[in-house]
Tab-separated table of C-alpha atoms and ligand atoms in Angstrom:
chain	number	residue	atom	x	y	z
A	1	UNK	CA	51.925	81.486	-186.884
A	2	UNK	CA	51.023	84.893	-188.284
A	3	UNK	CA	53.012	87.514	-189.768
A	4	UNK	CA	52.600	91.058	-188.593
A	5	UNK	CA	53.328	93.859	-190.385
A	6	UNK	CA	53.941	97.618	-188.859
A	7	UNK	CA	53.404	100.029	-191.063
A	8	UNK	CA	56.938	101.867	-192.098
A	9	UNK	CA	58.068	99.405	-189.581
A	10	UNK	CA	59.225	96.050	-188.922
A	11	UNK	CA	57.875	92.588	-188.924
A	12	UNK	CA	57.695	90.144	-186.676
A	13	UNK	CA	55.952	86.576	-186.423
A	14	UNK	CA	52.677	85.932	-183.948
A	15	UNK	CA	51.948	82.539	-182.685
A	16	UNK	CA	48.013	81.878	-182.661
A	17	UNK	CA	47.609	81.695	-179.522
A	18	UNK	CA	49.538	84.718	-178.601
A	19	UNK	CA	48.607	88.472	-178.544
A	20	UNK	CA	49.864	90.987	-181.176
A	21	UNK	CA	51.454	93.311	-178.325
A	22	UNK	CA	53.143	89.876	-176.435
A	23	UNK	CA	54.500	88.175	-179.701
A	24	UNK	CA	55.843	91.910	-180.948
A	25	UNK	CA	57.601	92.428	-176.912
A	26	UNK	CA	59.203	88.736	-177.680
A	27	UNK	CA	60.034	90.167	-180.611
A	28	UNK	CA	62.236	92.582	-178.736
A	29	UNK	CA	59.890	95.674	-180.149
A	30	UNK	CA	59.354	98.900	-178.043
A	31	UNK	CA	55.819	98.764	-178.254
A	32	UNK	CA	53.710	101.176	-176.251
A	33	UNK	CA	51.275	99.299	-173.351
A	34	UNK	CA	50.866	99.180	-169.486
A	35	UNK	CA	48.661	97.368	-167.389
A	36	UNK	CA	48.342	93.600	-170.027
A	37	UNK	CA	45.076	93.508	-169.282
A	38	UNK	CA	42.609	95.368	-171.798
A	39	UNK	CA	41.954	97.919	-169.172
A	40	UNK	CA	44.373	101.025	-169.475
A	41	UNK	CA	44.076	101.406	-173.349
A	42	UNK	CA	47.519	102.365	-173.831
A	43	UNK	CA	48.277	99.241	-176.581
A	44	UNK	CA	45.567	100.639	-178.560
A	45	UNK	CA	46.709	99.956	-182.521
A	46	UNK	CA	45.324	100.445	-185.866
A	47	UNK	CA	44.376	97.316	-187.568
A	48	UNK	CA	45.463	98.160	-191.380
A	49	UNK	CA	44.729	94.777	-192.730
A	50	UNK	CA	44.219	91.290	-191.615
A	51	UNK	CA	41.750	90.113	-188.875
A	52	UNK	CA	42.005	89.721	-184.987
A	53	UNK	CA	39.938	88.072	-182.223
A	54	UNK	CA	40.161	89.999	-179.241
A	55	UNK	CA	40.109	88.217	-175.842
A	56	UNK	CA	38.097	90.470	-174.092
A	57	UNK	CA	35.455	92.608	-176.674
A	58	UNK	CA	34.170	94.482	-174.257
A	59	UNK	CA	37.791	95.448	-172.627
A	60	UNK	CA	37.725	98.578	-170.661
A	61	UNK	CA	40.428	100.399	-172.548
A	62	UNK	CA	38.722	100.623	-175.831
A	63	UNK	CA	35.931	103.095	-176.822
A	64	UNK	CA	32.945	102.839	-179.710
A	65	UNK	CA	35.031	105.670	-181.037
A	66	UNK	CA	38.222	103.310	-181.167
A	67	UNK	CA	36.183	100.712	-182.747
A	68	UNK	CA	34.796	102.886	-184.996
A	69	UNK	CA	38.553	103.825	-186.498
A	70	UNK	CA	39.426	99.954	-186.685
A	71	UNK	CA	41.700	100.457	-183.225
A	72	UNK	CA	42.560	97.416	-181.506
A	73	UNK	CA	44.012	96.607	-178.208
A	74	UNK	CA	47.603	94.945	-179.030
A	75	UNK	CA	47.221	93.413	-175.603
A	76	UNK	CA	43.882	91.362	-175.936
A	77	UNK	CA	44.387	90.776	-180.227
A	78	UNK	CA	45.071	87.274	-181.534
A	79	UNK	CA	45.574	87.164	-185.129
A	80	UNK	CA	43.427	85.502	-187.588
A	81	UNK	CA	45.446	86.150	-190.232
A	82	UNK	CA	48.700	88.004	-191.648
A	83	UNK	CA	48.192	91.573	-190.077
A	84	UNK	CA	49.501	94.978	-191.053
A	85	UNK	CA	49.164	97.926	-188.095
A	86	UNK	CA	49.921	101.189	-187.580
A	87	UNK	CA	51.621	102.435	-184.115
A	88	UNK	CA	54.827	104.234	-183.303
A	89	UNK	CA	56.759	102.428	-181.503
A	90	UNK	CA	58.844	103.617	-178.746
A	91	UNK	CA	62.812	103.121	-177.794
A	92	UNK	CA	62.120	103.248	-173.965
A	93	UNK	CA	59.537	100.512	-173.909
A	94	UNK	CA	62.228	97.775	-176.196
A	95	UNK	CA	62.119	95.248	-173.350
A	96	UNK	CA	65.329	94.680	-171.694
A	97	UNK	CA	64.571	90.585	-171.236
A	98	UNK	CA	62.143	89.485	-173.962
A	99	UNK	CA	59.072	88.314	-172.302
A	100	UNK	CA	58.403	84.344	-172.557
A	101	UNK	CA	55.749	82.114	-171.575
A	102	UNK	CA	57.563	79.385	-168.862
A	103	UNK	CA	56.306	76.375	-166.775
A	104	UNK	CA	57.254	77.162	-162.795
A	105	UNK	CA	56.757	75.421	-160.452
A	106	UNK	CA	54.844	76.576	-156.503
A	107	UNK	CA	57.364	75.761	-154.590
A	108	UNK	CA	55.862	77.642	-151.193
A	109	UNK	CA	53.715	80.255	-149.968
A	110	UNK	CA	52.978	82.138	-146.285
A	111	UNK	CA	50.455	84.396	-145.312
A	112	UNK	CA	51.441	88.076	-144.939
A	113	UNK	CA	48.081	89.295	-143.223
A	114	UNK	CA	44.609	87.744	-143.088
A	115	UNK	CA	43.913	88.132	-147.008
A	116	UNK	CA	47.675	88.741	-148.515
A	117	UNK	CA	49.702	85.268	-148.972
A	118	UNK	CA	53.452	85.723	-151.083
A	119	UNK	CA	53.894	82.508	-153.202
A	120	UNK	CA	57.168	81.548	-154.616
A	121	UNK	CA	57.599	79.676	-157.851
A	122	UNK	CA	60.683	78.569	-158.992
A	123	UNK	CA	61.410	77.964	-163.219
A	124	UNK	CA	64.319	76.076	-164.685
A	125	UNK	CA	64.616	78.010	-167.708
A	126	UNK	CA	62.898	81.280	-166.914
A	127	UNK	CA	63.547	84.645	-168.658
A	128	UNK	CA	64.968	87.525	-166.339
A	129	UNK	CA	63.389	89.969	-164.778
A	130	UNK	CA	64.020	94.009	-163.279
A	131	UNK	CA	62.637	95.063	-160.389
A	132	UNK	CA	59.084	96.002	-160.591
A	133	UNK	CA	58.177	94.106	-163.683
A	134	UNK	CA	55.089	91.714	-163.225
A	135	UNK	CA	53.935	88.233	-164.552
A	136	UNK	CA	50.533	86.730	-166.656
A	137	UNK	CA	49.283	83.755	-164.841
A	138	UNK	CA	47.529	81.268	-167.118
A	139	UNK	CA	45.452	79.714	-164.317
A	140	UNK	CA	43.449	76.276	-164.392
A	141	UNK	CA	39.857	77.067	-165.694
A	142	UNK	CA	40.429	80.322	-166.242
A	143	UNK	CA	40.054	81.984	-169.776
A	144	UNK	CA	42.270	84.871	-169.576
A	145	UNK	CA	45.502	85.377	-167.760
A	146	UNK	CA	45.733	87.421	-164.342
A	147	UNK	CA	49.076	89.816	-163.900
A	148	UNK	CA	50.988	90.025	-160.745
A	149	UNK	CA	53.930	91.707	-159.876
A	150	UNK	CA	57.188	90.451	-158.330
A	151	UNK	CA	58.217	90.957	-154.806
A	152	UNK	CA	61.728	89.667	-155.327
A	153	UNK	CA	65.002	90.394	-157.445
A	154	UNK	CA	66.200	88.144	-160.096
A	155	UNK	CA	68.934	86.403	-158.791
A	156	UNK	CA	69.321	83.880	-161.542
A	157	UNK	CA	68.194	80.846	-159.450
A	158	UNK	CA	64.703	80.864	-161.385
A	159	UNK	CA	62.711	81.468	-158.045
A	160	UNK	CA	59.877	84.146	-158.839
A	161	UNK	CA	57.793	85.807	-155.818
A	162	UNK	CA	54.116	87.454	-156.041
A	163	UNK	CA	51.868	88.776	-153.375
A	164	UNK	CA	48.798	88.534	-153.322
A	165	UNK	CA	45.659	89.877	-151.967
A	166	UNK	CA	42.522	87.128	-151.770
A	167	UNK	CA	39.964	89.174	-153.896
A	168	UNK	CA	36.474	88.143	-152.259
A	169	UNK	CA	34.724	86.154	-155.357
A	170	UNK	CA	37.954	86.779	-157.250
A	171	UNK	CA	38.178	83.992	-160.419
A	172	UNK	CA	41.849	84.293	-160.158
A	173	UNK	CA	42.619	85.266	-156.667
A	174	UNK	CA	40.085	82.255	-155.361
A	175	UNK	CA	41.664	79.974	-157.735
A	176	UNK	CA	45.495	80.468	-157.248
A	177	UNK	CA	44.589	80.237	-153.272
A	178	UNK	CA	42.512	77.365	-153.389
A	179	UNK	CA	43.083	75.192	-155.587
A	180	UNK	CA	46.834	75.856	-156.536
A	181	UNK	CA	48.319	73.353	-154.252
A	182	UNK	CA	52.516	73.525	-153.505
A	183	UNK	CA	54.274	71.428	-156.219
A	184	UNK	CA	51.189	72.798	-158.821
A	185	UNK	CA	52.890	73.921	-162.307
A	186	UNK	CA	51.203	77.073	-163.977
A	187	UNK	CA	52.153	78.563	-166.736
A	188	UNK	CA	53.624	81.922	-166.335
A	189	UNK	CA	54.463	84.637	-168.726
A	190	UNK	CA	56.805	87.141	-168.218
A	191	UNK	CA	58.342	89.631	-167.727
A	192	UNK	CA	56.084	92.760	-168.489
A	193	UNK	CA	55.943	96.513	-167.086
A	194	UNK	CA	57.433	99.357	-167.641
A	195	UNK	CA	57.969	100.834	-164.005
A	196	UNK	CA	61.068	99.334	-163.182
A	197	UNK	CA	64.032	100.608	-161.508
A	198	UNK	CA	66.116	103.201	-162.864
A	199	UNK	CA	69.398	102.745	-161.476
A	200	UNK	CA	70.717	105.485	-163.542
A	201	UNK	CA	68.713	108.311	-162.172
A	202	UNK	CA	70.655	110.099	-159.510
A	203	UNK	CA	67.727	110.850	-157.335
A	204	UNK	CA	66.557	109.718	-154.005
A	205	UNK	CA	63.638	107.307	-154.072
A	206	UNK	CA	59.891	107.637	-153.398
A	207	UNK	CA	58.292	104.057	-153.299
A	208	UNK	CA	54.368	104.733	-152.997
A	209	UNK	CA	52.369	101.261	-152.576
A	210	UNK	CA	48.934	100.119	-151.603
A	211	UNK	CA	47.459	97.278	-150.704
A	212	UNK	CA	49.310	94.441	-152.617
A	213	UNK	CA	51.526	97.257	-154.102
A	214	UNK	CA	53.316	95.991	-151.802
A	215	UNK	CA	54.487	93.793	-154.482
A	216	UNK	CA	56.490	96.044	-156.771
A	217	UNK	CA	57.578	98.078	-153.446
A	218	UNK	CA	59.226	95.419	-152.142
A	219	UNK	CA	61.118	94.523	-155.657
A	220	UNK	CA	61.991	98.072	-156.251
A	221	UNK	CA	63.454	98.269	-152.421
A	222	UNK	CA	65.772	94.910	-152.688
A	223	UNK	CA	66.694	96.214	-156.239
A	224	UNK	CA	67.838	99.747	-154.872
A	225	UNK	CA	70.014	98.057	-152.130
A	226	UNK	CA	71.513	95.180	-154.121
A	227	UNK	CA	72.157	97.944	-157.222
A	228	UNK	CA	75.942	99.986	-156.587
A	229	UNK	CA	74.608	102.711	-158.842
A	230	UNK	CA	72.381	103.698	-156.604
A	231	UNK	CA	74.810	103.041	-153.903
A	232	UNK	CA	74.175	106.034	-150.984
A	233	UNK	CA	70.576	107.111	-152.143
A	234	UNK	CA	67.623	106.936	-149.580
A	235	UNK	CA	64.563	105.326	-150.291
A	236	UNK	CA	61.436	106.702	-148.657
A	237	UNK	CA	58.417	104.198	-148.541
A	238	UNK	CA	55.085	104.839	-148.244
A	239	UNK	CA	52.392	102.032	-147.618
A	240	UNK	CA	49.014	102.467	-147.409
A	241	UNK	CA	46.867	99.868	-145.670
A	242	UNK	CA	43.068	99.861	-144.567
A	243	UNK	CA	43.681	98.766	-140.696
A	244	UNK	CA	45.893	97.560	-138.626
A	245	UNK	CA	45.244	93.555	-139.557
A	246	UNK	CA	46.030	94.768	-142.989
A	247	UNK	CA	49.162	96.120	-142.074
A	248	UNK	CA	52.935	94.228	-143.777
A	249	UNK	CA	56.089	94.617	-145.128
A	250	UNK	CA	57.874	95.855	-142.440
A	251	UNK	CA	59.511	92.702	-141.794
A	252	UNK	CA	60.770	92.202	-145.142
A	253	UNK	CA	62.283	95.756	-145.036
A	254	UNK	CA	63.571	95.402	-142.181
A	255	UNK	CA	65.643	92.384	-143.208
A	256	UNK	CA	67.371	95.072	-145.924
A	257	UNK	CA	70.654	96.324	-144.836
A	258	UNK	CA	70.174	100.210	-145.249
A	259	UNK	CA	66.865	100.067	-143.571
A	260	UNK	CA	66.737	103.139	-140.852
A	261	UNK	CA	69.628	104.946	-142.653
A	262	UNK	CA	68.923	104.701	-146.259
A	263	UNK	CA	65.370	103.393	-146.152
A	264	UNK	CA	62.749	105.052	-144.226
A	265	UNK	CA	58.869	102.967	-144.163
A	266	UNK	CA	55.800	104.858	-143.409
A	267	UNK	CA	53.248	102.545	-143.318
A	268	UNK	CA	49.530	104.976	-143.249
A	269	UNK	CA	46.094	103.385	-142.365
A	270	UNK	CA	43.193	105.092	-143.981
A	271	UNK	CA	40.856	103.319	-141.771
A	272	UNK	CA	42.609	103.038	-138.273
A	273	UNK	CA	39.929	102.392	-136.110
A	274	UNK	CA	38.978	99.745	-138.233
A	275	UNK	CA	38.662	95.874	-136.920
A	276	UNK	CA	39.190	95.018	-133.157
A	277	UNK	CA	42.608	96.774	-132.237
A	278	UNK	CA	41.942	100.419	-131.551
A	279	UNK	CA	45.578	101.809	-130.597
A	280	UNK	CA	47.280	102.669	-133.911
A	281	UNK	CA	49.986	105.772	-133.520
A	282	UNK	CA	51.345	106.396	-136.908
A	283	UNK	CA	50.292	107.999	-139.690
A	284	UNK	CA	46.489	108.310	-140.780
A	285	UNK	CA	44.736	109.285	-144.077
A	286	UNK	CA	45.630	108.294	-147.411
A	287	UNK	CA	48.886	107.068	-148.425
A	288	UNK	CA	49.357	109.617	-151.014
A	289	UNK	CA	48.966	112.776	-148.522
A	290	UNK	CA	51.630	111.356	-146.318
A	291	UNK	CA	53.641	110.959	-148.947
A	292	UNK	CA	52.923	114.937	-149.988
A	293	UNK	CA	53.560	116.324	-146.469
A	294	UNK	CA	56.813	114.270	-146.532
A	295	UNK	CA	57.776	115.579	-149.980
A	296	UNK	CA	57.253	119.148	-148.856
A	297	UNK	CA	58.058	121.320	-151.873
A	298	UNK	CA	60.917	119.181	-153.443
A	299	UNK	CA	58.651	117.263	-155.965
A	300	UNK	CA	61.860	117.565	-158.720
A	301	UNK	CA	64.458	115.860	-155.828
A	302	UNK	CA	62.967	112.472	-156.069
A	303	UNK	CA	62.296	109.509	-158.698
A	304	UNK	CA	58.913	108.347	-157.791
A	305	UNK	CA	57.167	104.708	-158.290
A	306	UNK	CA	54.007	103.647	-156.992
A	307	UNK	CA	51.211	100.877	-157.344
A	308	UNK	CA	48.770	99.672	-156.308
A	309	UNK	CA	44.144	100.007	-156.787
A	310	UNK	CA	43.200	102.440	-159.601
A	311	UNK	CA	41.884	104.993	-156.687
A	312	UNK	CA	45.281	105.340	-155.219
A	313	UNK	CA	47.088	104.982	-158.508
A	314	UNK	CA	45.007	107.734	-160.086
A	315	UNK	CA	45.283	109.903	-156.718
A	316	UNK	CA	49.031	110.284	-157.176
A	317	UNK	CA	49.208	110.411	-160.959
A	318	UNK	CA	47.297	113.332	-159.949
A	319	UNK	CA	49.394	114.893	-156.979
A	320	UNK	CA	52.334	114.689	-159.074
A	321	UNK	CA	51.004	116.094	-162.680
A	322	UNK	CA	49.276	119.321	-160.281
A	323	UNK	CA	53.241	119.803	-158.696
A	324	UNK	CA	54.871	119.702	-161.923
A	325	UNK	CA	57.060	116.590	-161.420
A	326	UNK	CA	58.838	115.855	-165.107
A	327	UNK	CA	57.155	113.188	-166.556
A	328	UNK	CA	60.335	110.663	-166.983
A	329	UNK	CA	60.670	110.534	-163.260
A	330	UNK	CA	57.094	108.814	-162.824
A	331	UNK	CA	56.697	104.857	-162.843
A	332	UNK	CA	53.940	103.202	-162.001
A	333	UNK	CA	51.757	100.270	-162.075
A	334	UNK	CA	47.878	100.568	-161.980
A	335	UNK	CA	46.002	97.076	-160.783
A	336	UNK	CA	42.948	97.419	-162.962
B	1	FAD	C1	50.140	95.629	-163.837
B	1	FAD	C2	49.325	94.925	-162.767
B	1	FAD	C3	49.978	94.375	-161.679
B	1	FAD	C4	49.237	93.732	-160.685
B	1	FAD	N1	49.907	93.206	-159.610
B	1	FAD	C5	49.208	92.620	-158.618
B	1	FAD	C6	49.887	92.083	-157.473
B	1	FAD	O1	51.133	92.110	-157.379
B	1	FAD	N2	49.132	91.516	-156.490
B	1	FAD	C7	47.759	91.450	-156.558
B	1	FAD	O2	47.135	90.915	-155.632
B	1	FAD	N3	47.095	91.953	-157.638
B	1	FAD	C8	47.783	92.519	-158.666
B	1	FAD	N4	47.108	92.992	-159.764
B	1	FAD	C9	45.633	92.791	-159.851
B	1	FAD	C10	45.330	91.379	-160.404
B	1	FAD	O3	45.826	91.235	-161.722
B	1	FAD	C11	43.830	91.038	-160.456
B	1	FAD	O4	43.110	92.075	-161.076
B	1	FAD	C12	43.269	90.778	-159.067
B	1	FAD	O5	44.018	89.762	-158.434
B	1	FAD	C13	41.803	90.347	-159.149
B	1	FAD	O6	41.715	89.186	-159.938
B	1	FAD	P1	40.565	88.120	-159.735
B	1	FAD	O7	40.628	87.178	-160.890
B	1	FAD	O8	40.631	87.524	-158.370
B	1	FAD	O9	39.254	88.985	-159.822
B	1	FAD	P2	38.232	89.050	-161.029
B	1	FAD	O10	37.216	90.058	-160.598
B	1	FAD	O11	37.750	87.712	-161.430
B	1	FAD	O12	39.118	89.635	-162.243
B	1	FAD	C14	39.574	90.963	-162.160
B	1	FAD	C15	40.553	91.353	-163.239
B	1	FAD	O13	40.921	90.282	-164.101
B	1	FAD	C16	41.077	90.780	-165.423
B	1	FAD	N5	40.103	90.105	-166.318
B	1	FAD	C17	38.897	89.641	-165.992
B	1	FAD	N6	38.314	89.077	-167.069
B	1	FAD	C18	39.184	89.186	-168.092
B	1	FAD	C19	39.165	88.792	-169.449
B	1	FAD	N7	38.153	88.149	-170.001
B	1	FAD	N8	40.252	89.066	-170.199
B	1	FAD	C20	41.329	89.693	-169.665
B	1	FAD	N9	41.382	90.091	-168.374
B	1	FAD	C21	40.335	89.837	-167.603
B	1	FAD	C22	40.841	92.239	-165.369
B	1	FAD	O14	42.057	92.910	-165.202
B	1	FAD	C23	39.978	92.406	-164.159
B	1	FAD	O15	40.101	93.670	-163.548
B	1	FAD	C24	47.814	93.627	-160.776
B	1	FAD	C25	47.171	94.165	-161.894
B	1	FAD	C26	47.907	94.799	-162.880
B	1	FAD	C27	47.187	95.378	-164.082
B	2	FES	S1	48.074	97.401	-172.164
B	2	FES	FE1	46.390	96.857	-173.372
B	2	FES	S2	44.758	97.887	-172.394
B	2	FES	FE2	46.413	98.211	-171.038
């Protein structure tokens, strides 16, 4: 156990197996991040004093120029030693259930399409979670955790729900498929992200998702119906899918009670004639143009989420900066 130090800030203890940004979240500490994963660069803190390992050196998110200035990546740093740091920490990010690492239990899974399988896990003493939030996944024989998003509420029951797509050659999509059988235990860790519902916002919903953004979608869409604050606001959902075998989640919004008066689903292939089946009649291109024609020219009416790939995520970070849409009404999860 380390102690960590923020500069003109508080303290807080960091097991040594744990990551400065993880312990300091457990720690109930706002402190900035995103994607968990060494990619996004958004932990990114300066290492005062003391010594850290990081899990991944040659992490995506951090530049000679960071290394150069003794920056670290909170998310991927395991302490040596006592550490002091320098970030500013932020009131918005102070998680609302402290993060904690939890055996659970597969307890099922189905297959949504040919590649995309939900799994449920259930925990007996489990942390909860808001819509949107996501998971680590310590899996067998792999060195570094995997993140995946929740598809379900928290109830209180314990029971935790992912989807996932099979990445071809994936170490952590080819593991959890194949050799994860039902009654496994993994660790999980949990929960994480920042795009979660807002039930305070008095907006109507835009719920962007691709591929196994589905995920979050899904979560944010049971969490708008089961939450009264939000009681008589629409939720628009976009979906964006390669072809037609690729195509879900219609059932499962079905299966919501507002769904065809307060939720609308627009599911958009970007490669319809795609595969064997050749008579698609909804919406083509990609996911984030439907979503603009839809929109029209009442970007500040809406509270937008979205996730899903980096392309897409980037694509609508994009759309929304160029129409001016106030930065506090954007949440989103990139899958780096
Ligand atoms: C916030 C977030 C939410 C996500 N939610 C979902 C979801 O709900 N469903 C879904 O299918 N996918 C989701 N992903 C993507 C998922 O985490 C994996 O990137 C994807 O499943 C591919 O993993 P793989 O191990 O099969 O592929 P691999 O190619 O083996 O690994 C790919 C990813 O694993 C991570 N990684 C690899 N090596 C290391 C390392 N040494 N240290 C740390 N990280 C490493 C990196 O993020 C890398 O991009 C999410 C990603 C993020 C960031
Ligand atoms: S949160 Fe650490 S790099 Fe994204």
């Amino acid at each position: 156990m380390h102690s960590i130090r923020i500069d003109n800030g508080p303290e807080f203890h960091c097991e040594a197996d744990d990551t400065l940004l993880r312990a300091g979240l457990r720690a109930g500490l706002g402190l900035p991040y995103e994607c968990n994963a060494g990619s996004c660069g958004t932990c990114k803190v300066e290492l005062v004093d003391g010594q850290v390992t990081s899990l991944r050196p040659e992490a995506p998110g951090l530049t000679d120029r960071d290394r150069a200035k003794n920056r670290v990546l909170a998310c991927q740093a395991q302490p040596g030693t006592d550490c002091r740091i320098k970030v500013r920490l932020r009131e918005e990010n102070v998680p609302r259930h402290k993060p904690a690492r939890f055996a659970a239990t597969l307890t099922s899974f189905r297959d949504l399409t040919h590649d995309m399988r939900e799994f449920t896990f259930t925990a007996k003493d489990s942390p909860g979670f808001l819509p949107g939030q996501y998971a680590l996944f310590y899996l067998p024989g792999l060195e570094a955790p995997r993140t995946y998003s929740m598809s379900n509420i928290d109830d209180g029951s314990g029971t935790w729900q992912f989807i996932v797509r099979r990445v071809p050659g994936g170490t952590g999509t080819v593991t959890l498929f194949d050799r994860v059988p039902i009654g496994s235990q993994v660790t999980l860790d949990g929960p994480y992200g920042l795009a979660y519902l807002r039930p305070e916002s008095p907006r109507d919903i835009v719920l962007i998702g691709g591929g196994s953004g589905l995920a979050p979608v899904l979560s944010l869409a049971r969490g708008a119906m089961a939450e009264p604050r939000l009681d008589g606001r629409k939720i628009h959902v976009f979906y964006g899918a390669r072809g037609v075998r690729d195509l879900c989640g219609n059932a499962e919004l079905e299966a919501l009670p507002g769904f065809g008066t307060r939720i609308t689903f627009t599911p958009v292939l970007s490669e319809p004639r795609a595969g064997p089946v050749d008579t698609w009649q909804g919406a083509t291109g990609f996911v984030h143009e439907i979503a603009r024609d839809f929109v029209g020219e009442r970007w500040a009416e809406f509270e937008y989420y979205f996730a899903g790939p980096p392309p897409m995520a980037k694509a609508v970070q994009q759309m929304l900066i160029e129409k001016r849409v106030p930065y506090p009404q954007v949440h989103f999860d990139s899958f780096y």
